[in-house]
Coordinates of C-alpha atoms in Angstrom, one line a residue:
Chain A
X4 CA -58.3 21.1 -53.4
X5 CA -57.3 19.0 -56.3
X6 CA -54.2 16.7 -56.1
X7 CA -51.6 16.6 -58.8
X8 CA -52.5 13.2 -59.2
X9 CA -56.1 13.9 -60.2
X10 CA -54.8 16.9 -63.0
X11 CA -52.1 14.4 -63.8
X12 CA -55.3 11.3 -64.5
X13 CA -57.3 14.2 -65.8
X14 CA -54.9 14.9 -68.4
X15 CA -54.1 12.1 -69.6
X16 CA -57.8 11.1 -69.6
X17 CA -58.5 14.3 -71.9
X18 CA -55.5 13.5 -74.4
X19 CA -56.7 9.7 -74.6
X20 CA -60.2 11.3 -75.7
X21 CA -58.9 14.0 -78.0
X22 CA -56.8 11.1 -79.5
X23 CA -60.1 8.9 -80.1
X24 CA -62.5 11.4 -81.5
X25 CA -60.0 12.9 -83.8
X26 CA -59.3 9.2 -85.3
X27 CA -63.3 8.2 -85.3
X28 CA -64.1 11.6 -86.4
X29 CA -61.2 10.4 -89.8
X30 CA -63.0 7.4 -90.2
X31 CA -65.9 8.4 -89.9
X32 CA -65.1 10.2 -93.0
X33 CA -64.1 7.4 -94.6
X34 CA -67.2 4.9 -93.7
X35 CA -70.6 3.4 -96.2
X36 CA -73.3 5.1 -95.0
X37 CA -71.9 8.0 -93.8
X38 CA -75.4 9.5 -93.7
X39 CA -75.5 7.5 -90.3
X40 CA -72.3 10.0 -88.7
X41 CA -73.9 13.3 -89.3
X42 CA -74.0 13.5 -85.6
X43 CA -70.2 11.7 -85.0
X44 CA -68.8 14.1 -87.4
X45 CA -70.1 17.2 -85.8
X46 CA -69.4 15.9 -82.0
X47 CA -66.1 14.0 -82.5
X48 CA -64.4 17.3 -83.8
X49 CA -66.1 19.2 -81.0
X50 CA -65.1 16.5 -78.8
X51 CA -61.7 16.9 -79.5
X52 CA -61.6 20.6 -79.8
X53 CA -62.5 21.3 -76.0
X54 CA -60.4 18.4 -75.0
X55 CA -57.1 19.3 -76.5
X56 CA -58.7 23.2 -75.2
X57 CA -59.0 21.1 -71.5
X58 CA -55.4 19.9 -71.7
X59 CA -54.0 23.1 -72.4
X60 CA -55.9 25.0 -69.0
X61 CA -54.6 21.6 -67.0
X62 CA -51.2 22.1 -68.2
X63 CA -50.7 25.9 -68.3
X64 CA -52.6 25.6 -64.8
X65 CA -54.9 28.0 -65.9
X66 CA -57.3 30.0 -63.1
X67 CA -60.6 28.9 -65.5
X68 CA -59.4 25.1 -65.6
X69 CA -62.6 24.2 -63.6
X70 CA -65.1 26.2 -65.1
X71 CA -63.7 24.5 -68.8
X72 CA -63.3 21.0 -67.5
X73 CA -66.9 21.3 -66.5
X74 CA -67.9 22.4 -70.0
X75 CA -65.5 18.9 -71.0
X76 CA -67.5 16.9 -69.4
X77 CA -70.5 17.8 -71.4
X78 CA -69.7 17.6 -74.8
X79 CA -67.2 14.4 -74.0
X80 CA -70.8 12.7 -72.3
X81 CA -72.7 14.2 -74.9
X82 CA -70.3 12.8 -77.7
X83 CA -70.1 9.3 -75.4
X84 CA -73.5 9.0 -76.4
X85 CA -73.9 9.5 -79.8
X86 CA -70.8 7.7 -80.7
X87 CA -71.9 4.6 -78.3
X88 CA -75.1 4.1 -80.7
X89 CA -72.6 2.7 -83.9
X90 CA -71.1 -0.8 -83.9
X91 CA -68.0 0.4 -85.5
X92 CA -65.2 -0.1 -83.1
X93 CA -63.5 3.1 -83.7
X94 CA -67.0 4.7 -82.8
X95 CA -67.3 2.5 -79.4
X96 CA -63.9 3.4 -78.6
X97 CA -64.3 6.8 -78.9
X98 CA -67.5 6.3 -76.5
X99 CA -64.8 5.0 -73.9
X100 CA -62.8 7.1 -74.3
X101 CA -64.8 9.9 -73.6
X102 CA -67.3 8.6 -71.1
X103 CA -63.4 7.9 -69.3
X104 CA -62.9 11.6 -70.0
X105 CA -66.6 13.1 -68.3
X106 CA -66.0 11.1 -65.6
X107 CA -62.4 12.7 -64.7
X108 CA -63.6 16.1 -66.4
X109 CA -66.6 16.3 -63.5
X110 CA -64.3 15.4 -60.7
X111 CA -62.2 18.0 -62.0
X112 CA -64.9 20.3 -61.8
X113 CA -66.8 19.3 -58.4
Chain B
X25 CA -44.3 5.4 -95.4
X26 CA -44.9 6.7 -91.7
X27 CA -45.0 3.5 -89.7
X28 CA -48.4 3.0 -86.8
X29 CA -45.4 3.4 -84.2
X30 CA -43.0 6.2 -85.7
X31 CA -46.7 7.6 -85.4
X32 CA -47.6 7.2 -82.1
X33 CA -43.8 8.1 -80.7
X34 CA -44.5 11.4 -82.6
X35 CA -48.0 12.0 -80.7
X36 CA -46.1 11.1 -77.5
X37 CA -43.4 13.9 -77.7
X38 CA -45.9 16.4 -78.9
X39 CA -47.9 15.9 -76.3
X40 CA -45.1 15.7 -73.7
X41 CA -43.4 19.1 -75.2
X42 CA -46.8 20.5 -75.5
X43 CA -47.4 20.0 -71.1
X44 CA -43.5 21.1 -70.7
X45 CA -43.9 24.4 -72.4
X46 CA -47.1 25.3 -70.7
X47 CA -45.4 24.4 -67.0
X48 CA -42.6 26.0 -68.6
X49 CA -44.4 29.0 -69.1
X50 CA -46.9 29.7 -66.4
X51 CA -43.6 28.9 -63.7
X52 CA -41.7 31.5 -65.7
X53 CA -44.6 34.0 -65.7
X54 CA -43.8 33.8 -61.2
X55 CA -39.7 33.8 -61.8
X56 CA -38.2 36.8 -59.5
X57 CA -36.1 37.9 -62.7
X58 CA -39.3 37.8 -65.2
X59 CA -37.0 40.3 -67.0
X60 CA -34.4 37.8 -68.2
X61 CA -37.1 35.4 -68.8
X62 CA -39.1 37.0 -71.6
X63 CA -37.7 34.8 -75.0
X64 CA -38.8 31.8 -72.9
X65 CA -42.5 33.4 -72.1
X66 CA -42.8 34.0 -76.0
X67 CA -41.4 30.9 -77.6
X68 CA -43.1 28.5 -74.9
X69 CA -46.5 30.1 -75.7
X70 CA -45.6 29.5 -79.8
X71 CA -44.2 26.0 -78.9
X72 CA -47.4 24.4 -76.5
X73 CA -49.2 25.8 -79.4
X74 CA -47.6 24.0 -82.7
X75 CA -47.3 21.2 -80.9
X76 CA -51.2 21.3 -80.1
X77 CA -51.3 21.5 -83.1
X78 CA -49.5 19.1 -84.6
X79 CA -51.0 16.1 -81.8
X80 CA -54.1 17.4 -83.8
X81 CA -52.4 16.7 -86.9
X82 CA -51.2 12.9 -86.5
X83 CA -54.9 11.9 -84.5
X84 CA -56.4 12.4 -87.6
X85 CA -54.3 11.5 -90.3
X86 CA -54.2 15.0 -91.6
X87 CA -52.9 15.2 -95.3
X88 CA -50.5 18.6 -93.7
X89 CA -48.8 16.2 -91.3
X90 CA -45.6 16.0 -92.7
X91 CA -45.5 19.3 -93.3
X92 CA -46.9 20.5 -89.7
X93 CA -44.2 18.6 -87.8
X94 CA -41.8 19.9 -90.0
X95 CA -43.0 23.4 -88.9
X96 CA -43.5 22.0 -85.1
X97 CA -39.7 20.8 -85.4
X98 CA -38.2 24.3 -86.1
X99 CA -40.4 25.9 -83.9
X100 CA -38.9 23.2 -80.8
X101 CA -35.7 23.4 -81.6
X102 CA -35.9 27.3 -81.2
X103 CA -37.5 26.7 -77.8
X104 CA -35.2 24.1 -76.8
X105 CA -32.0 26.6 -77.2
X106 CA -33.4 29.6 -75.7
X107 CA -34.7 27.4 -72.2
X108 CA -31.4 25.5 -72.1
X109 CA -29.8 28.7 -71.5
X110 CA -31.7 28.8 -68.2
X111 CA -30.4 27.3 -65.1
X112 CA -34.5 26.3 -63.9
X113 CA -35.7 23.0 -63.6
X114 CA -38.9 23.9 -65.5
X115 CA -36.4 25.4 -68.4
X116 CA -34.3 22.4 -68.8
X117 CA -37.3 20.1 -68.6
X118 CA -38.7 22.2 -71.1
X119 CA -35.7 22.6 -73.6
X120 CA -35.6 18.7 -72.9
X121 CA -39.0 17.8 -74.1
X122 CA -38.5 19.9 -77.0
X123 CA -35.3 18.3 -78.2
X124 CA -36.6 15.3 -77.8
X125 CA -40.1 16.4 -80.2
X126 CA -38.0 18.0 -82.8
X127 CA -36.1 15.4 -83.4
X128 CA -39.4 12.7 -83.4
X129 CA -41.8 15.6 -85.6
X130 CA -37.8 16.2 -87.6
X131 CA -38.3 12.4 -88.7
X132 CA -41.8 12.6 -89.3
X133 CA -41.1 15.8 -91.8
X134 CA -38.3 13.6 -93.7
Chain C
X28 CA -83.5 33.0 -80.4
X29 CA -80.1 34.2 -81.3
X30 CA -81.0 36.5 -84.8
X31 CA -78.1 36.2 -86.8
X32 CA -77.6 40.4 -86.4
X33 CA -76.8 39.7 -82.4
X34 CA -74.3 36.9 -83.3
X35 CA -72.6 38.3 -86.2
X36 CA -71.7 41.9 -83.3
X37 CA -70.2 39.0 -81.1
X38 CA -68.5 37.3 -83.7
X39 CA -66.8 40.8 -84.3
X40 CA -66.5 41.5 -80.6
X41 CA -64.3 38.3 -80.1
X42 CA -62.1 38.2 -83.6
X43 CA -61.5 42.2 -82.4
X44 CA -60.8 41.3 -78.6
X45 CA -58.7 38.2 -80.1
X46 CA -56.2 41.0 -81.7
X47 CA -56.2 43.4 -79.1
X48 CA -55.4 40.5 -77.0
X49 CA -52.6 39.0 -78.9
X50 CA -50.9 42.3 -80.0
X51 CA -51.1 43.6 -76.2
X52 CA -49.5 40.4 -74.8
X53 CA -46.8 40.8 -77.8
X54 CA -46.5 44.2 -77.0
X55 CA -46.5 43.0 -73.2
X56 CA -43.2 41.7 -73.7
X57 CA -41.4 44.3 -75.2
X58 CA -42.7 47.0 -71.9
X59 CA -38.9 48.2 -70.0
X60 CA -41.8 47.1 -66.2
X61 CA -42.4 43.9 -67.4
X62 CA -42.4 43.1 -63.5
X63 CA -45.7 45.0 -63.7
X64 CA -47.5 42.8 -66.5
X65 CA -47.7 39.8 -65.0
X66 CA -51.4 39.9 -64.8
X67 CA -51.9 40.8 -68.3
X68 CA -49.9 38.4 -69.8
X69 CA -51.3 35.7 -68.2
X70 CA -54.5 37.1 -68.4
X71 CA -54.4 38.2 -72.2
X72 CA -53.1 34.7 -73.3
X73 CA -56.5 32.7 -72.0
X74 CA -58.6 35.8 -73.3
X75 CA -57.0 35.2 -76.3
X76 CA -57.3 31.7 -76.8
X77 CA -61.0 31.7 -75.3
X78 CA -61.9 33.9 -77.6
X79 CA -61.0 32.1 -81.4
X80 CA -62.7 29.0 -79.3
X81 CA -66.0 31.6 -79.2
X82 CA -65.4 32.7 -82.9
X83 CA -65.4 29.3 -83.8
X84 CA -68.4 28.1 -82.2
X85 CA -70.5 30.8 -83.3
X86 CA -69.7 30.3 -87.1
X87 CA -69.5 26.6 -86.6
X88 CA -73.4 27.3 -85.1
X89 CA -72.0 24.6 -82.6
X90 CA -74.8 23.6 -79.9
X91 CA -72.8 24.5 -76.9
X92 CA -72.4 28.1 -78.6
X93 CA -73.6 29.6 -75.7
X94 CA -71.7 28.0 -72.8
X95 CA -68.5 29.3 -74.4
X96 CA -69.9 32.9 -74.9
X97 CA -70.4 32.6 -71.2
X98 CA -66.8 31.8 -70.3
X99 CA -65.2 33.6 -72.6
X100 CA -67.9 37.0 -71.3
X101 CA -66.2 35.9 -67.6
X102 CA -62.9 35.8 -69.0
X103 CA -62.9 38.9 -71.1
X104 CA -64.2 40.6 -67.8
X105 CA -61.5 39.7 -66.3
X106 CA -59.1 40.5 -68.3
X107 CA -60.7 44.5 -69.0
X108 CA -59.9 44.6 -65.4
X109 CA -56.5 43.8 -64.7
X110 CA -55.5 45.5 -68.5
X111 CA -57.5 48.8 -67.1
X112 CA -55.0 49.1 -64.3
X113 CA -52.6 49.8 -66.8
X114 CA -51.4 53.1 -68.7
X115 CA -49.8 51.9 -72.2
X116 CA -52.3 52.5 -74.9
X117 CA -52.1 48.4 -76.3
X118 CA -53.5 47.8 -72.2
X119 CA -56.1 50.3 -72.4
X120 CA -57.3 49.4 -76.1
X121 CA -57.3 45.8 -74.7
X122 CA -59.7 46.6 -71.9
X123 CA -61.8 48.5 -74.0
X124 CA -62.1 45.2 -76.7
X125 CA -62.3 43.2 -73.9
X126 CA -65.7 45.2 -72.2
X127 CA -67.2 45.0 -75.4
X128 CA -66.6 41.5 -76.1
X129 CA -67.9 40.3 -72.4
X130 CA -71.3 42.4 -73.4
X131 CA -71.6 41.0 -76.8
X132 CA -71.4 37.2 -75.1
X133 CA -72.5 38.3 -72.2
X134 CA -75.9 39.3 -73.9
X135 CA -75.3 35.8 -76.4
X136 CA -75.5 33.7 -73.3
X137 CA -78.3 34.8 -72.0
Chain D
X3 CA -40.5 44.1 -95.3
X4 CA -44.1 43.6 -94.7
X5 CA -46.5 46.7 -94.3
X6 CA -49.1 47.2 -91.7
X7 CA -51.7 47.4 -93.6
X8 CA -51.0 44.1 -95.9
X9 CA -50.8 42.0 -92.6
X10 CA -54.2 43.8 -91.9
X11 CA -55.6 42.7 -94.8
X12 CA -54.3 39.3 -94.7
X13 CA -55.5 39.1 -91.0
X14 CA -58.8 39.9 -92.2
X15 CA -59.0 37.4 -95.4
X16 CA -58.4 34.4 -92.8
X17 CA -61.3 35.6 -90.4
X18 CA -63.7 35.4 -93.4
X19 CA -61.9 32.3 -94.8
X20 CA -62.6 30.9 -91.0
X21 CA -65.8 31.6 -90.9
X22 CA -66.9 30.7 -94.7
X23 CA -64.9 27.3 -93.9
X24 CA -66.9 27.0 -90.6
X25 CA -70.2 27.9 -92.5
X26 CA -69.4 25.7 -94.8
X27 CA -68.5 22.4 -92.8
X28 CA -72.1 22.9 -90.5
X29 CA -74.1 23.3 -94.0
X30 CA -72.6 20.3 -95.5
X31 CA -73.4 18.1 -92.8
X32 CA -76.9 19.2 -93.4
X33 CA -76.9 18.2 -97.1
X34 CA -78.9 15.5 -98.6
X35 CA -76.5 14.0 -100.1
X36 CA -73.7 14.0 -97.5
X37 CA -71.8 11.5 -99.7
X38 CA -70.5 13.6 -102.2
X39 CA -69.2 16.1 -98.8
X40 CA -66.7 14.3 -97.9
X41 CA -63.7 16.1 -99.6
X42 CA -65.6 19.0 -98.4
X43 CA -66.1 18.7 -94.5
X44 CA -61.9 17.3 -94.1
X45 CA -60.7 20.4 -95.6
X46 CA -63.3 22.9 -93.9
X47 CA -62.4 21.7 -90.7
X48 CA -58.7 21.4 -92.0
X49 CA -59.0 25.4 -93.5
X50 CA -61.2 26.4 -90.7
X51 CA -58.6 25.7 -88.8
X52 CA -54.9 26.8 -90.1
X53 CA -56.7 29.9 -90.5
X54 CA -57.9 30.3 -87.3
X55 CA -53.9 29.3 -86.2
X56 CA -52.8 32.3 -89.2
X57 CA -55.0 34.7 -87.5
X58 CA -53.3 34.0 -84.6
X59 CA -49.3 33.9 -85.8
X60 CA -50.1 38.0 -87.6
X61 CA -52.0 39.3 -84.6
X62 CA -49.3 37.9 -82.0
X63 CA -46.6 38.9 -84.5
X64 CA -45.1 35.5 -84.3
X65 CA -41.6 35.3 -85.6
X66 CA -43.2 32.0 -87.4
X67 CA -45.8 34.1 -89.7
X68 CA -44.4 33.8 -92.7
X69 CA -44.1 30.0 -92.7
X70 CA -47.5 29.8 -90.9
X71 CA -48.8 31.7 -94.0
X72 CA -47.1 30.0 -96.8
X73 CA -49.1 26.9 -94.9
X74 CA -52.3 28.5 -95.1
X75 CA -52.0 29.7 -98.6
X76 CA -51.7 25.6 -99.5
X77 CA -54.2 25.0 -97.5
X78 CA -57.0 27.8 -99.1
X79 CA -56.2 26.3 -102.1
X80 CA -56.9 22.7 -101.6
X81 CA -60.3 23.8 -99.8
X82 CA -60.9 25.9 -102.9
X83 CA -60.1 23.7 -105.4
X84 CA -62.6 20.8 -103.6
X85 CA -64.9 23.5 -102.9
X86 CA -65.5 24.8 -106.7
X87 CA -67.0 21.3 -107.5
X88 CA -70.0 21.9 -105.1
X89 CA -72.9 23.9 -106.5
X90 CA -74.2 25.0 -102.7
X91 CA -73.3 28.3 -102.1
X92 CA -72.2 27.7 -98.6
X93 CA -69.7 26.1 -101.0
X94 CA -68.6 28.4 -103.6
X95 CA -68.7 31.4 -101.3
X96 CA -66.2 29.2 -99.0
X97 CA -64.0 28.7 -102.0
X98 CA -63.9 32.7 -103.5
X99 CA -62.9 33.0 -99.5
X100 CA -60.5 30.4 -99.8
X101 CA -59.1 31.8 -102.6
X102 CA -58.5 35.0 -101.7
X103 CA -57.5 34.0 -98.4
X104 CA -54.6 32.4 -100.6
X105 CA -53.5 35.0 -102.3
X106 CA -53.3 36.9 -99.4
X107 CA -51.2 34.7 -97.8
X108 CA -49.0 33.9 -100.1
X109 CA -48.1 37.1 -100.8
X110 CA -47.3 37.5 -96.8
X111 CA -44.8 34.8 -97.2
X112 CA -43.1 36.1 -100.4

């Protein structure tokens, strides 16, 4: 049984991760060495979109919430791993938000 | 010129409104007199979806942010007007979140 | 290995299912005995949204396409089962589109 | 008054444009001279997302369909203009799909 607090915590983590991913995406598009940012561009969009999707599932009490959170956790982990490779502030902040969201989603899905 | 603070305030209003609309939608679906909730069901979904869309536009610094916020303001106003007609707590909370979001989006779009 | 034809077939099934679910949703909202349509309203929205999400994953060659299709297949099956209970034309058409999409997505996910 | 045929034509144009934009986006991410593709990456995502949003509005008979189509037309035009600058097949196909969708949406919004 998932508590209201756990659900709220996960929602906040998803929204923060969506924000960090979209900001990282936009900042990546303006980086000098764009060639290095292919993985980030790809995963930032994927991750922002699944986080928005998970936020909708949580707030609408979707019967598929746990499965959506499981998928969100996986994409967040992949995005965290990619962003962590880059020194840019926006990448490091994004990696941190992704790790936090992955943890919250993993716990929801369990 | 839109300040970082204004943008952040609008983002928060959009996310809170999305949350209130999705919660109201789910609660409406369980109301006894569902027949009275047709307008709410219709507008809660519309409004939750445009708020999520506006949140993406704001966080990704979309060049279309202002136009998306203008549309969001209008849908929020319509949803507020509909929800305000109903005494249910979830409708009243939703109406309040919609009014707040409409105001923030209107100011972004100006 | 998924062929281009299989992918295209699945994309078309997702788009047709999204269309049928959104049409069924809107038609349900105007049904006389709305009380009977709670399950449809809930699942039509869920199903339309995951189909749109799957269509994006397929067209953007998402690395998570198969997992998204697996989830889509499950939601389509649930929506088909619910819609099949109702005699309305829009429900029967939706059930048929959902079954077809579930099959295509299941085959992508395998 | 918008006819069923016009609506269906616009829906198909939106779905084809979403497909072309997502394919162009993914193909751009693998181009050698990524530095040249910044505008495409930015607009392909914007355009794919608004087309998906417009498709939902059309299929669910949203009361905001015309305003959403007006916004979609504008984003499609901008994306067409950007993609037309590049010789890649995926860019040229995308520009064509965007122009076609812009026209259909403009006619819906009128």
